[in-house]
Coordinates of C-alpha atoms and ligand atoms in Angstrom, one line a residue:
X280 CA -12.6 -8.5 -45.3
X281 CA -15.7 -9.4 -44.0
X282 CA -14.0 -12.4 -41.6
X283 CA -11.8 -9.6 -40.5
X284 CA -14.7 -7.1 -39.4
X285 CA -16.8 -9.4 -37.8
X286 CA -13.7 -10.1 -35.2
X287 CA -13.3 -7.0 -34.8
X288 CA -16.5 -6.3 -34.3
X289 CA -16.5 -8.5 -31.5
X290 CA -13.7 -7.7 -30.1
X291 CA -14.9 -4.1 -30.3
X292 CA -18.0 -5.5 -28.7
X293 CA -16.4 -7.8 -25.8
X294 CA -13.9 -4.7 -25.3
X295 CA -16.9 -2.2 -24.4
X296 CA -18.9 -4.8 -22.2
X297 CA -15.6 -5.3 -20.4
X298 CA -15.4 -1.9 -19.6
X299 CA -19.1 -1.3 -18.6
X300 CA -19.0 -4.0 -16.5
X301 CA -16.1 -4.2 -14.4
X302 CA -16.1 -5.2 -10.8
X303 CA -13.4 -6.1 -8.9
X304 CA -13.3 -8.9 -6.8
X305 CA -11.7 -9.0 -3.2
X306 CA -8.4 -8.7 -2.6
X307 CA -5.8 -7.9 -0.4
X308 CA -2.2 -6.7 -0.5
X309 CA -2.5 -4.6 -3.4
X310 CA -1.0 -1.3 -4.0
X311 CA -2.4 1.9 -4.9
X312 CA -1.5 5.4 -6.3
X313 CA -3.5 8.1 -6.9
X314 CA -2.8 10.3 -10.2
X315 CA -5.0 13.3 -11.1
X316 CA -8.8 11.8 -11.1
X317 CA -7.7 8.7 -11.2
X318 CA -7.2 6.3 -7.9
X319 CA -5.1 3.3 -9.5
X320 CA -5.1 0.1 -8.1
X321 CA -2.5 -3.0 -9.3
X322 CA -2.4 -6.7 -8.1
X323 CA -2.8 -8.2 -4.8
X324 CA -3.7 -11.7 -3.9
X325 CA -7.8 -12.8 -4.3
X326 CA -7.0 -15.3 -1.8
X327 CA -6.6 -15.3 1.6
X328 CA -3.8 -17.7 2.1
X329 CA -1.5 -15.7 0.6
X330 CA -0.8 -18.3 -2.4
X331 CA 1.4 -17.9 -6.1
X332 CA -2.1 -19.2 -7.2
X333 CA -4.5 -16.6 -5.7
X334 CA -1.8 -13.8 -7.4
X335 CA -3.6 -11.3 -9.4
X336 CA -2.0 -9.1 -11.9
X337 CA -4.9 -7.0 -12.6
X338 CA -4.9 -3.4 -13.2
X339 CA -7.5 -1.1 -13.2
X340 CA -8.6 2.6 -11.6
X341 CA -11.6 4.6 -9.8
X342 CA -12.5 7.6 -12.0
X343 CA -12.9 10.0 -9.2
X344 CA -14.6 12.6 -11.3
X345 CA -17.3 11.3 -11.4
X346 CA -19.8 10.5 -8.3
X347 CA -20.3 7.4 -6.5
X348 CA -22.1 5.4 -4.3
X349 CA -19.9 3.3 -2.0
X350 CA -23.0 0.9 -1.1
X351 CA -24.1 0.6 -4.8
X352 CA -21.4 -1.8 -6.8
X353 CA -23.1 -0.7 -9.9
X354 CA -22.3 3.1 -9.2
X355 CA -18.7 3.0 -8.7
X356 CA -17.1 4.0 -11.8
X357 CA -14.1 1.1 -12.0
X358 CA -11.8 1.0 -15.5
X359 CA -9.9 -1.9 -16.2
X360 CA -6.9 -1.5 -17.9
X361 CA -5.6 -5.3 -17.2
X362 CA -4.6 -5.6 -20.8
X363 CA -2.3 -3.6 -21.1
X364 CA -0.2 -6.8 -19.8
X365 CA 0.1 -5.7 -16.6
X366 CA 2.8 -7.9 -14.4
X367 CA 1.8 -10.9 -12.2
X368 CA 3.9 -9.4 -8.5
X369 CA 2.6 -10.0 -4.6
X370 CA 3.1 -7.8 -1.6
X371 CA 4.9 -5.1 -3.7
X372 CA 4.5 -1.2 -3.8
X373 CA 3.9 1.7 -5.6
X374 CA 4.6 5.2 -5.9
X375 CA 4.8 7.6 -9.2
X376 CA 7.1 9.6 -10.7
X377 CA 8.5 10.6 -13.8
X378 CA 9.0 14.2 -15.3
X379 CA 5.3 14.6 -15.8
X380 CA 4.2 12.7 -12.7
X381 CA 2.5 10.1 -14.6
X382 CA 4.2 7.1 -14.1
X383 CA 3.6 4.3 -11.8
X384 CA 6.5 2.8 -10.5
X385 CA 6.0 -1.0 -8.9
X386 CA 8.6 -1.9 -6.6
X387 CA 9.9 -4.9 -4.9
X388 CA 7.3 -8.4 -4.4
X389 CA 7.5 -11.9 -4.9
X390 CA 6.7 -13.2 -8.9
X391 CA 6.5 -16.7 -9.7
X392 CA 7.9 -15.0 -13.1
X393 CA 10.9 -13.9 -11.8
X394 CA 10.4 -10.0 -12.4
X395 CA 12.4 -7.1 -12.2
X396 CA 12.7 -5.5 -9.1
X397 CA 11.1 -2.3 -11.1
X398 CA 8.3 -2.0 -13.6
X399 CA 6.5 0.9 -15.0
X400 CA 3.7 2.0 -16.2
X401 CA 3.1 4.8 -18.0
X402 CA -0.4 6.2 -17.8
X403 CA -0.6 8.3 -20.8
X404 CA 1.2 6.0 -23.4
X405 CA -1.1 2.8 -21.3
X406 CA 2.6 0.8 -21.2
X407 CA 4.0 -1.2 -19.2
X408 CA 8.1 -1.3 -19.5
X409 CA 10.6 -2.9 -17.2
X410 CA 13.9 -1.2 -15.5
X411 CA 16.8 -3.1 -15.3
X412 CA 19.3 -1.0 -13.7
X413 CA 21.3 -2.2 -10.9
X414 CA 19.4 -1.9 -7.6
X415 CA 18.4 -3.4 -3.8
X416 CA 18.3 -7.1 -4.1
X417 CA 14.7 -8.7 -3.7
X418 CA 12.5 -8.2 -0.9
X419 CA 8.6 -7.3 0.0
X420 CA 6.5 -5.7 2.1
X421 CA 7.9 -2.1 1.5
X422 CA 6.3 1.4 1.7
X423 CA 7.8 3.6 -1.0
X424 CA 8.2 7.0 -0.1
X425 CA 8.3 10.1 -3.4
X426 CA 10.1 13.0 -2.1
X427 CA 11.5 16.2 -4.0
X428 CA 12.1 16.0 -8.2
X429 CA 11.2 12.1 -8.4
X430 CA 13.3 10.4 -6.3
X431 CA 11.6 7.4 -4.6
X432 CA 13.4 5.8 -0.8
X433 CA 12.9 2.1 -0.7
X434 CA 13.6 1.1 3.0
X435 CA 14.1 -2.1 4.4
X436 CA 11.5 -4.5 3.6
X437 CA 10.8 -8.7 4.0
X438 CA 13.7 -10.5 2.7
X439 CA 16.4 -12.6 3.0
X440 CA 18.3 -14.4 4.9
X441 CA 20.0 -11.4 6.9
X442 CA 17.0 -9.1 7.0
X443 CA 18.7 -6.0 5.9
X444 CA 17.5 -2.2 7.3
X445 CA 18.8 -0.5 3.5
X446 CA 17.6 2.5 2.3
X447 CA 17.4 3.1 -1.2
X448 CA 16.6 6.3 -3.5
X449 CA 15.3 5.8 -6.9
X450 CA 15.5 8.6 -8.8
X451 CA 12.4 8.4 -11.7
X452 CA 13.8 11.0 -14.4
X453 CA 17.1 9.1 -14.9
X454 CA 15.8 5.3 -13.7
X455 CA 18.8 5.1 -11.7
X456 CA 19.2 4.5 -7.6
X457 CA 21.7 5.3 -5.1
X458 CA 22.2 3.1 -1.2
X459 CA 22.2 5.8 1.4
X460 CA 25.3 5.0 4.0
X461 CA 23.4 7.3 6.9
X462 CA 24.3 6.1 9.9
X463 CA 22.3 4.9 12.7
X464 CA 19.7 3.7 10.9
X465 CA 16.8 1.7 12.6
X466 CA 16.4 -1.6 12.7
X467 CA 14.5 -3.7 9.3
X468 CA 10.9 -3.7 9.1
X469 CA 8.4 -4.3 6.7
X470 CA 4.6 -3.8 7.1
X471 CA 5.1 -0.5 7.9
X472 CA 3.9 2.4 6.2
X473 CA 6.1 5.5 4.9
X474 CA 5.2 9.1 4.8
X475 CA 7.1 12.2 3.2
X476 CA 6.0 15.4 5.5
X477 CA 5.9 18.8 4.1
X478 CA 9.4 19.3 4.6
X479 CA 10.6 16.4 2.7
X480 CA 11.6 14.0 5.7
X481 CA 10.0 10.8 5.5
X482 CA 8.7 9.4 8.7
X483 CA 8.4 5.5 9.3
X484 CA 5.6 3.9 10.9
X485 CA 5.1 0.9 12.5
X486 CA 5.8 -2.5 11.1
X487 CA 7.7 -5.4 12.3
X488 CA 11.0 -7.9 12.6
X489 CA 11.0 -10.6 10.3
X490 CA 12.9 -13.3 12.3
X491 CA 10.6 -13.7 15.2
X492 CA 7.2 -12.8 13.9
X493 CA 5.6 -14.4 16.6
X494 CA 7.1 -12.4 19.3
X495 CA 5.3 -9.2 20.0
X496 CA 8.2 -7.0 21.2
X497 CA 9.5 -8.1 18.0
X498 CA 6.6 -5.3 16.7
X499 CA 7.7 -1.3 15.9
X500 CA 6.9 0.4 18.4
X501 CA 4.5 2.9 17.1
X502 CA 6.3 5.6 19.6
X503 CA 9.7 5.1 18.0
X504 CA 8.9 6.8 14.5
X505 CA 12.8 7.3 12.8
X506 CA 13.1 10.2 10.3
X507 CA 14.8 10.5 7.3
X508 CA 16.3 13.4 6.3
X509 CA 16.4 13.5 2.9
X510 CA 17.9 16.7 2.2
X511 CA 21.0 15.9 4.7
X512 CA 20.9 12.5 4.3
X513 CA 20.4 11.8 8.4
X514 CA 18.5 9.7 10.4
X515 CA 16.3 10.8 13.6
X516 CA 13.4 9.9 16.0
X517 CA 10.8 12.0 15.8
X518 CA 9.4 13.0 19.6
X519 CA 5.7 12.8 20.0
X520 CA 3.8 13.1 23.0
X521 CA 0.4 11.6 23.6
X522 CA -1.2 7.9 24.3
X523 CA 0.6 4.7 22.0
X524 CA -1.2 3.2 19.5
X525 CA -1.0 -0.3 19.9
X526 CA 1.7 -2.2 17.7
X527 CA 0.8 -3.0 13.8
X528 CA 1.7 -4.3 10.4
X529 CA 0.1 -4.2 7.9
X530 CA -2.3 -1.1 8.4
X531 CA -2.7 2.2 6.0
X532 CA -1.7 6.1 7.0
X533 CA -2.1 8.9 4.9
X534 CA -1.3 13.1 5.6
X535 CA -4.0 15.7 5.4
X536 CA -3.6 19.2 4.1
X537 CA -2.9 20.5 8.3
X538 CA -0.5 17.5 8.7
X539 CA -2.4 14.9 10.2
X540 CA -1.3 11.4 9.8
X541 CA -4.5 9.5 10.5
X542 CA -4.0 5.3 10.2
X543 CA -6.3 2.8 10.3
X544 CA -6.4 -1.3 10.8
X545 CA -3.7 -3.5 10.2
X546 CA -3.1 -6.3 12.7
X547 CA -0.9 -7.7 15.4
X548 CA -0.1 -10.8 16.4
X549 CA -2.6 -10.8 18.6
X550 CA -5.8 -9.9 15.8
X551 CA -7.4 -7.8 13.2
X552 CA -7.8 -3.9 14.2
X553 CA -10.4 -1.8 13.1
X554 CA -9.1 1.5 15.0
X555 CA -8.0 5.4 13.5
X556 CA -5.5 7.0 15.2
X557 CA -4.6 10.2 14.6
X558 CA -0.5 12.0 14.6
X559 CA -0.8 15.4 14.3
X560 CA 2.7 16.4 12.9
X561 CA 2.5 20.1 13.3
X562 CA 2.1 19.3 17.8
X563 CA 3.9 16.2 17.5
X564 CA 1.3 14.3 19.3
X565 CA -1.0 11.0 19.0
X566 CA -4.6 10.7 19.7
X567 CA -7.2 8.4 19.0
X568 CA -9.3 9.0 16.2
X569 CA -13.0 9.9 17.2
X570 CA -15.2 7.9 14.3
X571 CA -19.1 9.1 14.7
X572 CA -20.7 6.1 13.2
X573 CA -18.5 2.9 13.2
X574 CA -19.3 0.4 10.9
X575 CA -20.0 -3.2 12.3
X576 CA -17.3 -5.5 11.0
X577 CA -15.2 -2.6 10.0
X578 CA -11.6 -4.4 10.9
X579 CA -9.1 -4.7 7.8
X580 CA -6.2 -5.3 6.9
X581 CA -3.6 -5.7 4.1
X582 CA -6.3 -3.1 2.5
X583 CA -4.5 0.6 1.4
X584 CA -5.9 4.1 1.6
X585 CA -5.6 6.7 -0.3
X586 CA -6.7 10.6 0.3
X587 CA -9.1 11.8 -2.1
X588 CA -10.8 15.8 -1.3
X589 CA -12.2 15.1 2.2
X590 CA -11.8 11.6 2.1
X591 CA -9.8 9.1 3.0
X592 CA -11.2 5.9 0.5
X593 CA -10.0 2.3 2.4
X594 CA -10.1 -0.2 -0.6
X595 CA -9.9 -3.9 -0.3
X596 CA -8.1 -6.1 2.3
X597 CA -8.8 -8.9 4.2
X598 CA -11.9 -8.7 7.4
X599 CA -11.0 -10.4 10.6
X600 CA -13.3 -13.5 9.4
X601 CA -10.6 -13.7 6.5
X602 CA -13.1 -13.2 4.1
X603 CA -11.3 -10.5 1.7
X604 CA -13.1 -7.6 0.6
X605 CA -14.2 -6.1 -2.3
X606 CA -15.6 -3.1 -1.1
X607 CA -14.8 0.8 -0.5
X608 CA -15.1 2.0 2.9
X609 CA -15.0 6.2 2.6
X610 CA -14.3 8.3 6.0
X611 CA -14.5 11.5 6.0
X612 CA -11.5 13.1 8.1
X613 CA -12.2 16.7 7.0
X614 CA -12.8 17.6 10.7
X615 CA -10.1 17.0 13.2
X616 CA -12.2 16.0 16.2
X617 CA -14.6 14.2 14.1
X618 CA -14.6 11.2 11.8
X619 CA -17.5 9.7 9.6
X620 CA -17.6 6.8 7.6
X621 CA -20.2 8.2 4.4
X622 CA -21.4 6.3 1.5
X623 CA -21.6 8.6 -1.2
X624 CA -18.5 10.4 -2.7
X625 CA -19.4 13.7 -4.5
X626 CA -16.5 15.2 -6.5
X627 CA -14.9 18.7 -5.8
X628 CA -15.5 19.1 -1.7
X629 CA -12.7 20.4 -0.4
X630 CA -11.0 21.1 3.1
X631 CA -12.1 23.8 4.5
X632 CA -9.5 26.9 3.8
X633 CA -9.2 27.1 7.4
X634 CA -7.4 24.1 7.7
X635 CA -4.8 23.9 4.6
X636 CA -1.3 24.8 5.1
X637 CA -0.4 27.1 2.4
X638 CA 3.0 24.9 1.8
X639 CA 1.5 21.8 1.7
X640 CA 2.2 19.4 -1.1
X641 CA 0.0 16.6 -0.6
X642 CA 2.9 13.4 -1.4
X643 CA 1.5 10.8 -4.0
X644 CA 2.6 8.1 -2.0
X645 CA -0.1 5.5 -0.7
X646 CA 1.2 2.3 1.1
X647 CA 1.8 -0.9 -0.8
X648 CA -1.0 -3.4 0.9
X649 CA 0.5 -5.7 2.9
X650 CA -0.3 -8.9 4.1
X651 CA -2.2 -11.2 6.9
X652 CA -4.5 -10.0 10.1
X653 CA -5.1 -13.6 11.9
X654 CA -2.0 -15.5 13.2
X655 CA -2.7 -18.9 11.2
X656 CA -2.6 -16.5 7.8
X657 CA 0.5 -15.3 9.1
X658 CA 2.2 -18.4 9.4
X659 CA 1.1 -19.2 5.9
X660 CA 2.8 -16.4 4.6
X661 CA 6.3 -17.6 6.7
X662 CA 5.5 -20.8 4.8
X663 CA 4.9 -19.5 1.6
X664 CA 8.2 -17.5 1.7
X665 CA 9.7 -20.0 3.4
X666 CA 9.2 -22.2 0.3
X667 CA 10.5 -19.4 -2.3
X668 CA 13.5 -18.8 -0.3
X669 CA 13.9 -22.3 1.7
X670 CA 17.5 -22.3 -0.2
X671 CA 18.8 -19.4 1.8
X672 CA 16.9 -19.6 4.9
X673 CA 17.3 -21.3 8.1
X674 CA 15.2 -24.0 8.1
X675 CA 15.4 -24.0 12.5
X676 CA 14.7 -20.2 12.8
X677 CA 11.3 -20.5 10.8
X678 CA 10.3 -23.6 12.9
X679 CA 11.3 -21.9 16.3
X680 CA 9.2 -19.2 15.5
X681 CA 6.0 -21.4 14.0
X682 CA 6.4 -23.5 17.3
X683 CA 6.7 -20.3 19.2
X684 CA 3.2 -19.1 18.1
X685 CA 0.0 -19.5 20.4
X686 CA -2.7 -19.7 17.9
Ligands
NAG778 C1 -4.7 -21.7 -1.0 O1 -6.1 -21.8 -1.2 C2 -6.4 -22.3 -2.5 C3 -7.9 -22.2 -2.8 O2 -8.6 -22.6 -1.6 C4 -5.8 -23.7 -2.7 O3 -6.1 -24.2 -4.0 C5 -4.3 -23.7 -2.4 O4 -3.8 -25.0 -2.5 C6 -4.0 -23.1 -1.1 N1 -2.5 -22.9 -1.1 C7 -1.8 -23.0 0.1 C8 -0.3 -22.8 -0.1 O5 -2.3 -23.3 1.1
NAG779 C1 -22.5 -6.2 -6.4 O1 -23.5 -6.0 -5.4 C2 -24.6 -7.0 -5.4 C3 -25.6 -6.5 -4.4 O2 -25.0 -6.3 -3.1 C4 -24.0 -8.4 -5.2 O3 -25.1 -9.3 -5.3 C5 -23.0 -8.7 -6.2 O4 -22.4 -9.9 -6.0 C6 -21.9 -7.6 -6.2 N1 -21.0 -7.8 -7.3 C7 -19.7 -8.0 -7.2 C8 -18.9 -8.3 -8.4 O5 -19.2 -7.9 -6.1
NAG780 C1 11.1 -11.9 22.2 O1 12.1 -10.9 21.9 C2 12.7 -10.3 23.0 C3 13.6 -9.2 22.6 O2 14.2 -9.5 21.4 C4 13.4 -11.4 23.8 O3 14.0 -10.9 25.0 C5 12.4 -12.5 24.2 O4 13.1 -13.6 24.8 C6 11.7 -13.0 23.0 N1 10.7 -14.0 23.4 C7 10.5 -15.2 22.8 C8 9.3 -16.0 23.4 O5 11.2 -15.6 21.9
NAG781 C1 15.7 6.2 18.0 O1 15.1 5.7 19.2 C2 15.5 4.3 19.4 C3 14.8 3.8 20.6 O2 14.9 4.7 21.7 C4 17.0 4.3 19.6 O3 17.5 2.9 19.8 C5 17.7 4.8 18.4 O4 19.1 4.9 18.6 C6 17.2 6.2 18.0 N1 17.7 6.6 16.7 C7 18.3 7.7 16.5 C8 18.8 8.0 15.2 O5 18.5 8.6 17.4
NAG782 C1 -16.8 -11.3 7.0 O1 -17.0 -10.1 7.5 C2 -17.5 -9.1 6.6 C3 -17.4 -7.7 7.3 O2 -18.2 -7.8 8.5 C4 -18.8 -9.5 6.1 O3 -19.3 -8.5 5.1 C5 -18.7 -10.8 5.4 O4 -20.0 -11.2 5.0 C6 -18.2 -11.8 6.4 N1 -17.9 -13.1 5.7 C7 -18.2 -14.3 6.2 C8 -17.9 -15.4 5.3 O5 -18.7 -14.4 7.3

C-alpha cells in the first residue's frame, strides 16, 4: 500500500512539474493545427541536418486563452501531451477532422518505425490510433488541405522514384480515401503550401521539383497558382495580377477573414527569406507585405504559422545561421497596409467587423513545416532520403544534381 502511494505520489509529482515546466526546444519541420484555444504542435526535427536521430515525436499545444508574452519563455502557456505515445514521423503534415472537428490527422513523412501513412489523434479521448486503410503510397513534404464535411486532399509530395503529381481525398468520418483522375493536373511539388478558399477550391503555392533541386527553374513559380475544384473535381490556374514573389519552398501562408493569403520565409536555392507577401484573393492580385518594425534576424524557414484573432503566430524553424528556433514570432496582420511584429498576445481581439466576410469559414489547415533554408542543408536532406530510398532511386540522378549545386 504504502510502496504503491509513494510511486504514485511521485509520479503524481514528476507529472505536475512536467507540466509547469515545459519548454520546447528548437525545431523545425513540424506541423501544426489549431483546434478551439488550442494551437497544437507535433514532431519536427531538433536538428538541423535533418537526421533519423534529431527526430522528435513530441506533442504538445499553446493554450491561447490565456495571455502571453512572446519575449518571456516563462509566460507562454506550453502543455505537453508527449505521453500520450505520440508517433516518432519527419516532414509530415497535419490537418483535423472528424465529425466533431477534434481530430488530428498526421499525414505522410519519413519514420525509422515504419508508420502508417495515417495516424490520429484524438484530442478529447488524448489517443493516439493508427488508420490502415488503403491509401497514396509514401511520400513527404505535403500541405494537407480540409475542405467541406471532412475530407482532407493530399497532393503530390517528395517521394519516389517517379515523383508522382497525385491528388488524394481523405474523407475523416469514414477513414477512407479516394485518387482524383482530374485531368491536367500540375506538375509534383512538395514544399509548397495548400490553402482551401471560401469557396472550397484549394489553391497551391509555391514549392518545388524534386529531381533537380539544384536548378532554380526547377522552382514553382509563385505566379502559376493551379486550383482545385473540389466540388467539380477540375483543375485551373488562378490569374493574378501584381509583382512575383520570388520562388520558395518551404515557407508558411495562411487566409484572413477578407481573403488575404499573406506568406512568409521559406527559402530558395539561392538562401533563407525573411519576406511577407500578400495575395489578396478577392482582387486576385500580389503585393508585398508592408512590416512596420522588422525584426533583425527574422529569416525562417521550415517554421509553420498558424492564424490566431489578429495574429498570425510563426513557431519554430530553422534561422539563416542554421541555428533552429525555439521561439514565437507574432505579426499582427489585422490591417491590410500594415504589418507589425508584437510581443504580447492578449486573447479575444478580433478583426475589425469592417473587414470579415460574412461567408468566411476560416479552414483549419496550417502547413506541415518543411524542411532546409541553406543549400548544404539541402543537400543533406537529398542524402538523407537518398539513403532511405537508395533501393529505388537513381543513384546518377542524385549525384548530377549534388554536383550541379554551387554552394
Ligand atoms: C547530424 O548531427 C548530429 C549531431 O550533431 C550527428 O550526431 C549526426 O551524425 C549528424 N547526421 C548526419 C546524417 O549528418
Ligand atoms: C528561456 O529564456 C531564458 C532567457 O532568455 C533562456 O536563458 C532560457 O534558455 C530559455 N529556455 C528555453 C528552454 O529555451
Ligand atoms: C534546369 O532546368 C531547365 C528546365 O527544366 C533546363 O532547361 C536546364 O537545362 C536545367 N539546367 C541545369 C543546369 O540542369
Ligand atoms: C496552368 O498554367 C501552366 C503554365 O502556364 C500551364 O502549363 C498549365 O497547363 C495550366 N493549367 C491549366 C489547368 O490550365
Ligand atoms: C542565429 O540567428 C538567430 C536569429 O537572429 C539568433 O537568435 C541566434 O542567436 C543565432 N545563432 C547563432 C549560433 O549565431
Amino acid at each position: 500500500m504504502m510502496y504503491f502511494s509513494f510511486y504514485n505520489f511521485i509520479f503524481l509529482l514528476n507529472f505536475i512539474f512536467t507540466i509547469a515546466a515545459f519548454i520546447p526546444n528548437g525545431r523545425w519541420i513540424h506541423s501544426s493545427v489549431l483546434i478551439d484555444k488550442k494551437l497544437y504542435f507535433k514532431g519536427g526535427n531538433k536538428i538541423n541536418n535533418n537526421s533519423i536521430e534529431g527526430l522528435t515525436n513530441e506533442l504538445f499545444y499553446l493554450d491561447i486563452s490565456k495571455p502571453f508574452t512572446t519575449t518571456d519563455n516563462v509566460s507562454i502557456p506550453w502543455i505537453d501531451l508527449t505521453y500520450t505515445g505520440s508517433p516518432l514521423k519527419g516532414e509530415a503534415t497535419a490537418c483535423i477532422g472528424g465529425k466533431n472537428n477534434d481530430i488530428i490527422f498526421v499525414f505522410g513523412g519519413y519514420s525509422p518505425l515504419n508508420q502508417p501513412f495515417v495516424n490520429q489523434f484524438d484530442t478529447s479521448k488524448q489517443q493516439w490510433s493508427n488508420i490502415q486503410s488503403v491509401g497514396p503510397r509514401y511520400r513527404q513534404d505535403i500541405s494537407c488541405a480540409k475542405f467541406s464535411g471532412g475530407l482532407i486532399a493530399i497532393f503530390s509530395g517528395l517521394s519516389d522514384p517517379d515523383f508522382i503529381n497525385d491528388l488524394w481525398i481523405f474523407d475523416t468520418l469514414t477513414f477512407s480515401w479516394s485518387l482524383s483522375n482530374a485531368a491536367n493536373a500540375p506538375p509534383q511539388r512538395f514544399g509548397y503550401c495548400a490553402i482551401t478558399l471560401p469557396d472550397e477550391n484549394i489553391l497551391y503555392i509555391g514549392g518545388v521539383k524534386f529531381t533537380d533541386l539544384a536548378n532554380i527553374s526547377s522552382y514553382i513559380p509563385m505566379n502559376i497558382l493551379p486550383l482545385y475544384n473540389t466540388k467539380s473535381h477540375i483543375w485551373t490556374n488562378m490569374s493574378i495580377s501584381g509583382p512575383i514573389p520570388s520562388i520558395r519552398t518551404l515557407f508558411s501562408a495562411i487566409l484572413t477573414p477578407d481573403r488575404r493569403i499573406i506568406i512568409f520565409g521559406g527559402c530558395t536555392n539561392g538562401g533563407a527569406l525573411g519576406d511577407l507577401w500578400i495575395l489578396d484573393t478577392v482582387v486576385f492580385q500580389w503585393s508585398i507585405g508592408k512590416i512596420l518594425n522588422s525584426v533583425e534576424g527574422l529569416v525562417l524557414c521550415g517554421h509553420t504559422a498558424t492564424l490566431v484573432e489578429i495574429y498570425i503566430i510563426v513557431a519554430f524553424g530553422s534561422f539563416i545561421n542554421g541555428s533552429l528556433s525555439s521561439k514565437l514570432f507574432m505579426l499582427d496582420v489585422s490591417q491590410k497596409d500594415s504589418y507589425r511584429w508584437v510581443n504580447e498576445f492578449t486573447t479575444n481581439v478580433t478583426f475589425p467587423s469592417n473587414t470579415s466576410i460574412s461567408d468566411f469559414k476560416i479552414p483549419s489547415l496550417t502547413i506541415g513545416a518543411i524542411t532546409g533554408c541553406v543549400i548544404f542543408l539541402v543537400i543533406l536532406i537529398i542524402t538523407m532520403l537518398c539513403y532511405r530510398t537508395y533501393k529505388i532511386l537513381k543513384r546518377k540522378q542524385l549525384q548530377k544534381a549534388i554536383k550541379n549545386m554551387s554552394i
